[in-house]
Amino acid sequence: MKKISILILWLFLWVSLGWTRVYINIDAPGQERMPIAISTFISKGDPQLGLRAQTILKKDLDYTGLFSILSPETFLEEKPTLEVDFKKWQLIGAYLLIKGKTEVKNDLVYLELVLYDVRKGLQLLGKRYKGTPRDIRYMVHKFADAMMEVLTGEPGIFQTKIAFVYASKTRKEIYLADFDGYHPRALTRFRSICLSPKWHPKGDKLLFTSYKRGKPDVYLVDLKQRKAIRLIHYPGLNIAPAWSPTGDKIAVTLSKTGKQGIYLVDNKGKIIKSLVLSSGINVSPAWSPDGGKLAFVSDRSGSPQIYVLDLSSNRIERLTFEGHYNTSPAWSPKGDFIVYSGLKDGHFQLFMIKSDGSIIKQLTYNNTNHESPSWSPDGHFIVFSQDGKICILRLGDGEIFPIVDLPGKQTQPSWSPRLNK
Amino acid sequence: MKRENWLILILAVVFIFPMACAKKQVVVPSAVSEQPAAPKAEAEKAITVTGEKEEGAVEGLEEKISEEELAKQEKMKREEILKQEIASFENEDIYFDFDKYNIRPDAAEVLKRKAEWLKQHPNVHILIEGHCDEWGSEEYNLALGERRANSTREFLINLGVNPECVSTISYGEERPTVVPPAYCENVRQFLLNRGLRPNHAPVSVTGTKITLEMINTCESAWAKNRRCHFVVVKY
C-alpha cells in the first residue's frame, strides 16, 4: 500500500513537472502571445554581426506567431550586458528574455545566446556556437529550434527547406529555399519541364517528374552528391511520386498498360505491385505517416475527388463529398488530418478534413487560388502556392504570408523534414 | 575460390555492369543537370571523311544522270506534296469539353479525315499530344491530357489506322497554345458565381464590369488549350 502511494506521488510529481516544462501549448486554441524581450546583443569585433543575429532571431520568433516581441524603447537596461536584473524585465511585462553576444576571433564567429524565464528568474537555455560569418543565420536558427523545444516540447522548423517549381517562359525547374524563403536557388538546370518535387523522409534526396527525355519520367536527385538519375521510366506517364514514410518505397502514377494506375515501386524504380488500377484517372498519392494508408485523387465518380486506400485490407473509400473538384491531398505529420485543394465559388481553397472524413474545415477564403499544400514537419504550418506565389499558412491563427521573393510563377511547394546538421 | 563462384562473379559483372551504365550519373557543382549526349565531334568527323568528292568522273554517264535527275525531281515533287499534307495534318487540332476526354462530334469529323489520310500513307508515324487548360492541379491535368491522347488514339485505331503508327504523350497544362489574358480570372469568377462552366448558354452581363467580348476571349483561350495536337514523327 505504501509502495503504491509513493508510486502515485512520484507519478503526480512527474506529471506536474511535465506540465510546468511546457511553456506554450501550441495546440490549445486562442492562446495569447507570450511577451518576450530580446535585449540588444553585445557585438565584439564586427558591430553589425550582433544586429544581424538579433534581426534573424526576431524574424524566426515572428514566424511562429507565438510571441509578442516587446519594443526596445521600454527597456530599462542602459547598455547591453550579459548580466540579468530580472526586476527590470518584469516591470515591462516580459515573460521571457533573450540575451546574446557575438564575437569575431581569427575570422571565426562566436555566438552566445541565453533564454531566461523572467518571472521565475531562471535560465532556461544557454548555447554557444562557432562558425564562419556566413553561418550566423544557421546558428540562430539552431538556437531558435532548441528554444522551441524547451518552450513547447517539440523543436521548431527553423532548419527546414522548401522545394518548389520555378516557371520561366519556356521551362520549369526545381528550386530550393529556406523555410522562410531565404536564398532561393536552382536545384536543377534541365532546360525542360520539371514538376512535383517530393522530399525523402531523411531529407537528403528529392524525387520529381521531368520531360528531360521527351516524356514525363521520375528523376531522383541526391543532394549531397548533387547527382540526378532517371529512376522511373516505364512507357507512358511516370508522374506524381511520393516516398513512403520509411523512405524505401515509392508510390507513383504509371500508365504503362494504357490504364492509369498507382503503383508501388522500390528505391531502384522496379515495380513491386499495383495499388490502384481501376479505370479512370488515379493520381497524387499521399502516404499516411504510419505508412498504412494512401490518399489519392480519382475521377471515378465523374469529377476529381479524394479517396483513401487502406494498404492492409486493400479497401478504397471516398473521403470528400463536398465540392466538384478536389485535388492535391497531403497527410498531416500526426496523421489526424488531410489537407487538400478544392474548387469553391470559382477559386481553389484549402480545406482540412479529418482522415475519417468526420470534420471539414475551410482554411483559406480570399478570391485567389490556393493550391498544392504541403505540411511543415511539426504540423503547425502549411506551405502552398497562391496564384503562382509560395505562401505559408499558420494554422494557429490563420495568418497567410508570402515567403519567396522571385519574379514569375512558383508552384508545387514541398516542405522538407527537419534537416539538423 | 570454387569454379562456380568464378562463374557467378563473371555473370554478375556481365549483367550488372550494363545495368549500372543505363542510369547516367553526372556531377555538376552548382545546379544539377543531365549528362549531354555523346560528343558530336566524332560523328561529324566520320561524315566529312565519307563525304569527300571523288574526282575524275567517267564520261558517258551523262545520259544516265539526267534520267536519274528526272526521277529525283519527280521524287522531290512528291515529297513537296507530302510535306504540305503533313503540315495541314499537323495544323489541325481537335478539342475537348472541360474536364472531359470523350471525342466530340466536331472532333470526330476531323479524326475521320485524319484516319483516311493515315491509311493512305502507311509509312507515316504520328504522335498525339494531349493538352489541358490551366484549371485544376498539374498532376491531375497530366493524367487528363493522357486520357485525351488515348481516346484520340483509340478512335483512330477503330477507324482502321495501324496501332503501331500512333503513339501518345501528355503535356497536361504545361504547354498552352494560348495564354489567356489576366482578366480571365475575373471572368471565371463571374461565370462560376452564376453556376456556369465553360461552354455555357448565353448570359447577361448588364450591370457588371465583364463584357461579352471578354467572356468570348477567355472562353476561346481556355477551349483552345483543351486539345489534342498531332505531330508526324516519321514518314
XYZ file of C-alpha atoms in Angstrom:
656
model
C 0.000 0.000 0.000
C 2.785 2.341 0.995
C 4.661 1.479 -2.147
C 1.636 2.273 -4.281
C 1.055 5.635 -2.620
C 4.707 6.558 -3.154
C 4.388 5.494 -6.751
C 1.292 7.648 -7.159
C 3.088 10.571 -5.523
C 6.002 10.118 -7.917
C 3.653 9.887 -10.820
C 1.860 13.037 -9.700
C 5.135 14.876 -9.293
C 6.363 13.703 -12.659
C 3.171 14.757 -14.420
C 3.096 18.170 -12.776
C 6.758 18.704 -13.628
C 5.971 17.694 -17.156
C 3.265 20.310 -17.288
C 5.380 23.111 -15.986
C 8.044 22.240 -18.518
C 5.851 23.114 -21.475
C 5.522 26.901 -21.503
C 3.430 27.159 -24.622
C 0.783 24.674 -25.684
C 0.630 25.300 -29.419
C -2.395 23.085 -29.967
C -4.564 24.997 -27.489
C -6.733 27.428 -29.461
C -6.911 31.139 -28.694
C -3.567 31.296 -26.916
C -2.242 34.718 -26.050
C 1.129 35.566 -27.442
C 3.916 35.252 -24.912
C 5.668 38.587 -24.260
C 9.372 38.273 -24.906
C 12.201 40.809 -24.728
C 15.263 40.474 -26.940
C 17.968 42.504 -25.251
C 20.404 44.314 -27.579
C 23.151 41.816 -28.403
C 26.728 42.598 -27.479
C 28.982 42.735 -30.554
C 32.726 42.326 -30.240
C 34.747 42.749 -33.398
C 32.071 43.345 -36.053
C 29.326 45.616 -34.635
C 26.929 44.669 -37.467
C 27.026 40.996 -36.595
C 25.103 41.302 -33.323
C 22.405 43.303 -35.068
C 22.168 40.715 -37.830
C 21.831 37.846 -35.370
C 19.170 39.773 -33.488
C 17.182 40.518 -36.647
C 17.255 36.874 -37.735
C 16.121 35.679 -34.304
C 13.299 38.229 -34.237
C 12.109 37.042 -37.663
C 12.190 33.405 -36.526
C 10.077 34.196 -33.467
C 7.663 36.299 -35.560
C 7.230 33.379 -37.964
C 5.782 31.188 -35.191
C 3.088 33.688 -34.220
C 3.506 32.557 -30.593
C 5.339 35.586 -29.223
C 4.781 39.293 -28.881
C 8.203 40.864 -29.106
C 8.480 43.835 -26.760
C 9.583 47.200 -28.096
C 13.176 48.049 -27.097
C 12.022 51.586 -26.233
C 10.654 50.329 -22.923
C 13.860 48.523 -21.943
C 15.361 49.788 -18.687
C 18.848 48.470 -19.337
C 21.196 51.357 -20.040
C 23.677 49.451 -22.171
C 23.924 45.866 -23.387
C 25.212 43.474 -20.746
C 25.142 39.757 -20.161
C 24.106 40.265 -16.537
C 20.397 39.962 -15.832
C 18.393 42.114 -13.462
C 15.080 40.239 -13.651
C 13.135 43.063 -11.978
C 13.877 45.445 -14.835
C 12.359 42.951 -17.248
C 9.406 42.040 -15.033
C 8.464 45.725 -14.867
C 7.995 45.995 -18.625
C 5.865 42.853 -18.735
C 8.330 40.380 -20.248
C 7.766 36.695 -19.502
C 10.816 35.604 -21.440
C 14.141 37.263 -22.149
C 16.917 36.522 -24.620
C 20.442 37.839 -24.173
C 23.110 37.450 -26.809
C 26.716 38.137 -27.667
C 28.640 37.880 -30.930
C 32.402 37.893 -31.166
C 34.797 37.677 -34.129
C 38.147 35.970 -33.480
C 40.542 34.814 -36.217
C 37.826 35.138 -38.903
C 35.553 32.890 -36.851
C 32.261 33.992 -35.350
C 31.227 33.003 -31.841
C 27.575 33.375 -30.915
C 26.305 33.040 -27.377
C 22.563 33.024 -26.667
C 20.699 32.611 -23.381
C 16.958 32.287 -22.759
C 15.525 33.275 -19.366
C 12.201 32.847 -17.602
C 11.821 36.381 -16.247
C 9.021 35.640 -13.771
C 10.850 32.750 -12.136
C 14.296 34.261 -12.535
C 15.577 31.117 -14.231
C 17.892 30.353 -17.115
C 16.018 28.002 -19.473
C 18.592 27.563 -22.207
C 22.150 28.635 -22.921
C 24.067 27.874 -26.140
C 27.374 28.788 -27.704
C 28.018 28.372 -31.434
C 31.120 28.749 -33.597
C 31.348 29.165 -37.372
C 32.144 31.415 -40.326
C 30.351 34.784 -40.613
C 28.118 33.208 -43.272
C 26.909 30.603 -40.757
C 25.426 33.141 -38.364
C 21.934 32.673 -39.823
C 22.069 28.925 -39.261
C 23.460 29.299 -35.722
C 20.478 31.499 -34.842
C 18.060 29.009 -36.480
C 19.646 26.250 -34.396
C 19.084 28.201 -31.211
C 15.508 29.039 -32.213
C 14.845 25.311 -32.714
C 16.298 24.474 -29.286
C 14.266 27.293 -27.784
C 11.035 25.960 -29.268
C 11.837 22.545 -27.864
C 12.257 23.985 -24.356
C 9.066 26.046 -24.608
C 6.708 23.712 -26.469
C 8.229 20.247 -26.038
C 8.963 19.964 -29.780
C 11.737 21.545 -31.879
C 10.767 24.240 -34.385
C 11.030 24.189 -38.178
C 13.908 26.654 -38.499
C 16.244 24.062 -40.009
C 13.982 23.008 -42.874
C 13.830 23.815 -46.580
C 11.125 24.145 -49.183
C 11.439 22.765 -52.710
C 9.243 24.233 -55.438
C 8.782 24.587 -59.187
C 10.025 27.820 -60.729
C 8.396 28.624 -64.051
C 10.005 30.869 -66.638
C 8.513 31.487 -70.078
C 9.930 28.387 -71.669
C 10.771 25.989 -68.870
C 10.154 24.823 -65.318
C 12.982 23.945 -62.935
C 13.136 22.685 -59.353
C 14.301 25.315 -56.836
C 15.157 25.204 -53.142
C 14.763 27.895 -50.466
C 14.987 28.014 -46.670
C 11.752 27.639 -44.655
C 11.415 31.454 -44.679
C 12.068 31.803 -48.414
C 15.655 32.943 -47.843
C 18.213 32.193 -50.575
C 16.080 30.700 -53.364
C 18.381 28.763 -55.701
C 18.137 26.396 -58.672
C 18.466 22.699 -57.908
C 18.014 21.524 -61.497
C 19.211 23.034 -64.747
C 17.422 20.589 -67.021
C 16.162 23.213 -69.544
C 12.926 21.255 -69.609
C 9.664 20.900 -67.696
C 10.275 19.719 -64.116
C 7.325 19.139 -61.769
C 6.134 17.771 -58.400
C 9.248 17.780 -56.153
C 8.942 15.449 -53.134
C 11.415 15.055 -50.250
C 12.813 11.795 -48.986
C 11.863 11.377 -45.288
C 15.555 11.723 -44.384
C 15.821 14.997 -46.321
C 18.882 14.035 -48.380
C 17.106 13.197 -51.654
C 14.276 14.504 -53.815
C 12.036 12.926 -56.427
C 10.425 14.892 -59.228
C 8.865 14.484 -62.670
C 10.631 15.819 -65.760
C 10.227 15.867 -69.545
C 14.038 15.953 -69.889
C 13.980 12.968 -72.250
C 10.825 13.996 -74.082
C 8.196 12.326 -71.895
C 7.291 12.525 -68.209
C 9.637 10.312 -66.167
C 10.547 10.336 -62.475
C 14.033 11.587 -61.567
C 15.960 11.273 -58.321
C 18.335 13.958 -57.042
C 20.888 13.169 -54.370
C 21.525 16.461 -52.582
C 24.887 15.500 -51.095
C 26.383 14.125 -54.302
C 24.450 16.616 -56.476
C 23.608 13.852 -58.916
C 20.408 13.298 -60.879
C 19.325 9.974 -62.288
C 16.252 8.918 -64.230
C 14.709 6.485 -61.761
C 11.249 5.501 -63.032
C 10.722 5.462 -66.806
C 8.093 2.992 -67.952
C 6.201 3.617 -71.212
C 3.578 6.362 -70.834
C 3.195 8.572 -67.782
C 5.571 8.397 -64.816
C 4.267 11.175 -62.559
C 3.418 12.311 -59.011
C 5.938 10.257 -56.999
C 5.699 10.033 -53.189
C 8.127 8.329 -50.833
C 6.742 6.054 -48.136
C 7.418 7.280 -44.561
C 10.214 4.710 -44.228
C 11.801 6.012 -47.446
C 12.322 2.604 -49.063
C 9.275 2.546 -51.339
C 7.648 4.989 -53.750
C 4.004 5.359 -54.759
C 3.746 6.707 -58.307
C 1.222 7.067 -61.133
C 2.124 4.989 -64.207
C 0.202 4.258 -67.392
C 2.376 1.522 -68.897
C -0.601 -0.770 -69.511
C -2.653 2.032 -71.053
C -4.655 2.361 -67.839
C -3.557 4.975 -65.367
C -2.854 3.411 -62.011
C -0.940 3.995 -58.793
C 1.943 1.570 -58.350
C 4.353 0.736 -55.561
C 7.971 0.725 -56.752
C 11.214 0.134 -54.866
C 14.146 2.526 -54.491
C 15.620 1.315 -57.777
C 12.418 2.063 -59.690
C 11.322 -1.577 -60.004
C 7.591 -2.254 -59.677
C 6.677 -4.179 -56.515
C 2.927 -4.232 -57.192
C -0.021 -2.175 -58.382
C -2.046 -0.399 -55.691
C -4.912 1.276 -57.557
C -5.873 0.052 -61.000
C -9.496 0.997 -61.543
C -10.445 2.716 -64.789
C -10.273 6.492 -64.884
C -7.693 8.906 -63.530
C -5.745 7.966 -60.382
C -3.038 10.464 -59.337
C -1.337 12.368 -56.493
C -0.742 9.613 -53.905
C -0.034 10.842 -50.333
C 1.067 8.474 -47.554
C -0.309 8.467 -44.031
C 2.580 8.993 -41.567
C 2.287 5.383 -40.316
C 2.560 4.125 -43.906
C -0.684 2.162 -43.609
C -2.853 4.276 -45.896
C -2.647 6.202 -49.132
C -4.799 9.195 -50.039
C -5.121 9.883 -53.779
C -7.189 11.687 -56.402
C -9.556 9.818 -58.685
C -12.271 10.852 -61.140
C -14.207 7.570 -60.822
C -17.280 9.459 -59.584
C -17.199 11.773 -62.629
C -15.144 14.575 -61.084
C -11.836 14.622 -59.182
C -12.274 13.629 -55.519
C -10.010 12.416 -52.707
C -10.036 8.689 -51.900
C -8.208 6.680 -49.231
C -6.731 3.240 -49.841
C -6.153 1.032 -46.800
C -2.986 -0.865 -47.671
C -3.640 -3.800 -45.339
C -7.218 -4.520 -46.452
C -6.907 -3.038 -49.988
C -10.203 -1.262 -49.430
C -10.785 2.094 -51.098
C -13.131 4.655 -49.571
C -14.165 8.038 -50.861
C -13.144 10.807 -48.443
C -14.513 14.051 -49.937
C -18.164 14.548 -50.855
C -18.361 18.356 -50.811
C -17.406 20.271 -53.946
C -16.906 19.114 -57.516
C -13.152 19.407 -57.875
C -10.880 18.281 -55.016
C -7.180 17.547 -55.568
C -3.647 17.524 -54.043
C -4.121 15.672 -50.728
C -1.376 15.873 -48.068
C -1.476 13.930 -44.817
C -0.638 15.822 -41.587
C 2.514 14.653 -39.715
C 0.347 13.453 -36.805
C -1.961 11.603 -39.191
C -5.205 13.119 -37.943
C -5.977 15.433 -40.886
C -5.632 15.592 -44.662
C -5.291 18.990 -46.295
C -6.388 19.392 -49.919
C -7.219 21.992 -52.545
C -10.868 22.238 -53.588
C -12.790 24.419 -56.042
C -15.329 26.617 -54.262
C -17.157 29.581 -55.818
C -14.664 29.863 -58.636
C -11.428 29.576 -56.676
C -9.291 26.831 -55.286
C -9.315 26.991 -51.476
C -7.503 24.877 -48.911
C -9.566 22.532 -46.779
C -8.619 20.271 -43.898
C -10.579 17.058 -43.448
C -10.308 14.564 -40.601
C -8.761 11.390 -42.022
C -12.013 9.522 -41.245
C -13.972 12.215 -43.114
C -15.837 13.383 -39.995
C -14.836 17.085 -39.864
C -14.083 19.544 -42.695
C -12.562 22.971 -42.048
C -12.071 25.588 -44.748
C -8.642 27.166 -44.215
C -8.487 29.924 -46.855
C -11.148 32.320 -48.112
C -9.870 35.155 -50.301
C -10.524 35.356 -54.044
C -7.282 33.771 -55.238
C -6.277 30.186 -55.974
C -4.674 28.200 -53.165
C -3.035 25.038 -54.496
C -0.566 22.190 -53.795
C -0.496 22.250 -49.956
C 2.384 20.625 -48.046
C 2.762 20.341 -44.235
C 5.653 21.593 -42.106
C 7.250 18.705 -40.164
C 5.740 19.974 -36.877
C 2.261 20.194 -38.419
C 1.751 23.836 -37.424
C 2.186 25.368 -40.896
C 1.133 24.623 -44.472
C 3.059 25.843 -47.489
C 1.086 26.255 -50.729
C 1.069 28.240 -53.943
C -1.255 31.236 -54.129
C -1.736 32.281 -57.757
C 1.883 31.416 -58.509
C 3.488 32.668 -55.274
C 4.796 30.453 -52.451
C 2.934 31.281 -49.217
C 2.774 29.987 -45.650
C -0.469 29.398 -43.764
C -0.002 29.463 -39.992
C -2.665 27.162 -38.577
C -2.586 28.698 -35.072
C -4.132 31.991 -36.169
C -4.883 31.515 -39.884
C -2.289 34.128 -40.911
C -1.029 33.846 -44.522
C 2.274 35.349 -45.677
C 4.371 35.024 -48.849
C 7.939 33.795 -48.449
C 9.738 33.502 -51.791
C 10.513 36.802 -53.492
C 11.087 35.860 -57.132
C 9.630 37.147 -60.408
C 7.458 34.811 -62.476
C 5.455 31.892 -61.163
C 6.341 29.452 -58.397
C 4.208 26.391 -57.760
C 4.028 22.934 -56.136
C 5.979 23.594 -52.904
C 7.157 20.643 -50.831
C 8.306 21.082 -47.224
C 11.404 19.114 -46.170
C 11.691 17.101 -42.979
C 13.953 18.557 -40.250
C 17.493 18.837 -41.608
C 19.548 19.180 -38.401
C 23.154 19.057 -39.421
C 37.679 -19.876 -54.979
C 35.489 -22.589 -56.474
C 34.789 -22.727 -60.139
C 31.047 -21.976 -59.707
C 31.843 -18.886 -57.715
C 34.004 -17.567 -60.529
C 31.194 -18.208 -62.956
C 28.737 -16.309 -60.784
C 31.166 -13.452 -60.458
C 31.687 -13.201 -64.213
C 27.946 -13.414 -64.838
C 27.366 -10.727 -62.239
C 29.892 -8.428 -63.893
C 28.414 -9.074 -67.330
C 24.853 -8.351 -66.184
C 25.280 -5.704 -63.542
C 27.745 -3.554 -65.458
C 25.410 -2.591 -68.329
C 22.598 -2.064 -65.800
C 24.747 0.340 -63.852
C 25.572 2.157 -67.061
C 21.943 2.534 -68.031
C 21.462 5.255 -65.430
C 23.578 8.220 -66.280
C 25.184 9.898 -63.312
C 26.710 13.308 -63.585
C 28.384 15.544 -61.049
C 27.760 19.233 -61.541
C 28.981 21.722 -58.939
C 26.145 24.251 -58.759
C 22.882 23.005 -60.214
C 22.076 19.505 -61.284
C 21.854 18.720 -64.966
C 21.958 15.587 -67.024
C 24.965 14.434 -68.985
C 24.999 15.721 -72.571
C 24.700 13.212 -75.401
C 27.848 11.574 -76.812
C 30.423 14.066 -78.149
C 29.443 15.351 -81.568
C 32.967 15.828 -82.911
C 33.499 12.149 -83.728
C 30.266 11.784 -85.640
C 30.966 14.930 -87.637
C 34.456 13.717 -88.493
C 33.025 10.466 -89.802
C 30.654 12.343 -92.067
C 33.327 14.594 -93.589
C 35.535 11.602 -94.440
C 32.915 9.681 -96.424
C 31.533 12.879 -97.907
C 34.755 13.746 -99.780
C 34.203 14.142 -103.527
C 35.508 11.539 -105.902
C 37.302 13.420 -108.634
C 37.601 12.422 -112.278
C 34.120 11.091 -113.052
C 33.945 8.783 -116.067
C 32.442 10.153 -119.326
C 29.309 8.569 -120.856
C 27.377 8.587 -117.672
C 25.655 11.882 -118.521
C 22.533 10.340 -120.038
C 22.006 8.095 -117.107
C 22.421 11.019 -114.737
C 19.717 13.038 -116.470
C 17.319 10.097 -116.154
C 18.172 9.881 -112.511
C 17.742 13.617 -112.297
C 14.189 13.324 -113.644
C 13.312 10.621 -111.181
C 14.843 12.736 -108.473
C 12.754 15.734 -109.479
C 9.638 13.588 -109.544
C 10.505 12.324 -106.091
C 11.103 15.830 -104.829
C 7.737 16.936 -106.190
C 6.007 14.063 -104.420
C 7.921 14.876 -101.256
C 6.851 18.512 -101.557
C 3.193 17.488 -101.762
C 3.621 15.105 -98.858
C 5.232 17.841 -96.803
C 2.293 20.144 -97.479
C -0.130 17.406 -96.496
C 1.835 16.770 -93.326
C 1.758 20.477 -92.500
C -2.018 20.633 -92.835
C -2.347 17.371 -90.898
C -0.319 18.840 -88.049
C -2.073 22.190 -88.218
C -5.483 20.835 -87.306
C -6.049 20.135 -83.597
C -9.120 18.547 -82.047
C -10.829 19.998 -78.984
C -12.462 18.722 -75.790
C -15.003 19.873 -73.217
C -13.913 20.976 -69.742
C -12.566 18.061 -67.637
C -13.665 15.594 -70.361
C -11.846 13.216 -72.673
C -14.608 11.883 -74.884
C -14.399 12.624 -78.642
C -16.881 15.367 -79.605
C -18.785 15.250 -82.952
C -16.688 18.096 -84.413
C -13.507 16.256 -83.401
C -14.838 13.008 -84.892
C -15.179 14.746 -88.286
C -11.550 15.841 -88.127
C -10.367 12.423 -86.978
C -12.193 10.640 -89.833
C -10.300 12.808 -92.329
C -7.044 12.214 -90.498
C -7.647 8.459 -90.400
C -8.234 8.342 -94.181
C -5.011 10.172 -94.837
C -3.077 7.960 -92.427
C -4.410 4.820 -94.125
C -3.248 6.186 -97.490
C 0.207 6.792 -96.008
C 1.021 3.645 -94.070
C 4.630 4.769 -93.525
C 3.579 7.802 -91.533
C 4.035 7.551 -87.768
C 2.314 10.146 -85.603
C 2.488 11.383 -82.019
C -0.699 12.615 -80.352
C -0.110 15.296 -77.705
C -2.818 15.642 -75.029
C -3.193 19.159 -73.562
C -5.387 20.818 -70.898
C -6.448 24.301 -69.801
C -4.986 25.667 -66.563
C -7.995 24.811 -64.371
C -7.087 22.184 -61.776
C -3.907 20.598 -60.427
C -0.827 19.957 -62.571
C -0.767 16.267 -61.715
C -4.451 15.725 -62.461
C -4.069 17.531 -65.773
C -1.102 15.360 -66.773
C -3.385 12.369 -66.325
C -6.303 14.097 -68.108
C -4.048 15.021 -71.044
C -3.024 11.403 -71.420
C -6.687 10.318 -71.341
C -7.416 12.751 -74.180
C -4.480 11.467 -76.209
C -5.503 7.858 -75.528
C -9.137 8.277 -76.536
C -7.990 10.054 -79.697
C -5.629 7.166 -80.470
C -8.381 4.596 -79.791
C -10.731 6.491 -82.106
C -8.178 6.454 -84.949
C -7.477 2.741 -84.424
C -11.204 1.998 -84.561
C -11.246 3.734 -87.938
C -8.623 1.287 -89.186
C -5.366 3.119 -88.519
C -2.416 0.849 -87.706
C -1.935 0.980 -83.908
C 1.828 0.687 -84.304
C 1.942 4.010 -86.120
C 0.260 6.045 -83.367
C 1.970 6.977 -80.096
C 0.854 9.427 -77.400
C 2.239 11.891 -74.868
C 0.580 14.132 -72.302
C 1.725 17.674 -71.613
C -1.066 18.400 -69.101
C -1.332 22.163 -68.654
C 2.394 22.707 -69.275
C 2.291 23.867 -72.896
C -0.792 26.012 -73.524
C -1.166 27.128 -77.121
C -2.881 30.329 -75.950
C -2.112 32.137 -72.677
C -5.401 33.748 -71.542
C -5.345 37.470 -70.595
C -5.133 38.289 -66.864
C -8.777 39.418 -66.663
C -9.896 35.844 -67.397
C -9.542 35.171 -63.673
C -12.415 37.641 -63.090
C -14.382 36.178 -65.956
C -14.047 32.719 -64.454
C -15.285 34.075 -61.117
C -18.214 35.737 -62.895
C -19.198 32.513 -64.650
C -18.865 30.341 -61.568
C -20.937 32.734 -59.471
C -23.720 32.078 -61.979
C -23.187 28.354 -61.801
C -21.715 28.281 -65.303
C -18.902 26.172 -66.668
C -17.078 26.644 -69.958
C -19.390 26.005 -72.973
C -22.320 27.746 -71.293
C -25.540 29.198 -72.685
C -25.807 32.965 -73.496
C -25.518 35.106 -70.371
C -26.495 38.665 -69.450
C -23.665 40.974 -68.387
C -25.672 44.142 -67.689
C -24.524 45.922 -64.546
C -21.127 44.195 -64.360
C -17.581 45.071 -65.366
C -17.490 41.990 -67.550
C -18.241 42.365 -71.262
C -19.442 39.673 -73.634
C -16.267 40.239 -75.613
C -14.131 39.454 -72.549
C -16.057 36.261 -71.927
C -15.613 35.200 -75.532
C -11.882 35.899 -75.457
C -11.349 33.863 -72.281
C -13.642 31.057 -73.329
C -11.888 30.665 -76.636
C -8.449 30.764 -74.954
C -9.403 28.014 -72.480
C -11.137 25.992 -75.164
C -8.096 26.185 -77.453
C -5.946 24.650 -74.730
C -8.259 21.660 -74.182
C -6.943 19.879 -77.221
C -5.004 17.131 -78.860
C -2.220 18.193 -81.180
C -0.786 15.915 -83.895
C 2.858 15.600 -84.862
C 4.222 13.482 -87.711
C 7.354 11.837 -86.348
C 8.238 9.608 -89.318
C 7.194 9.367 -92.983
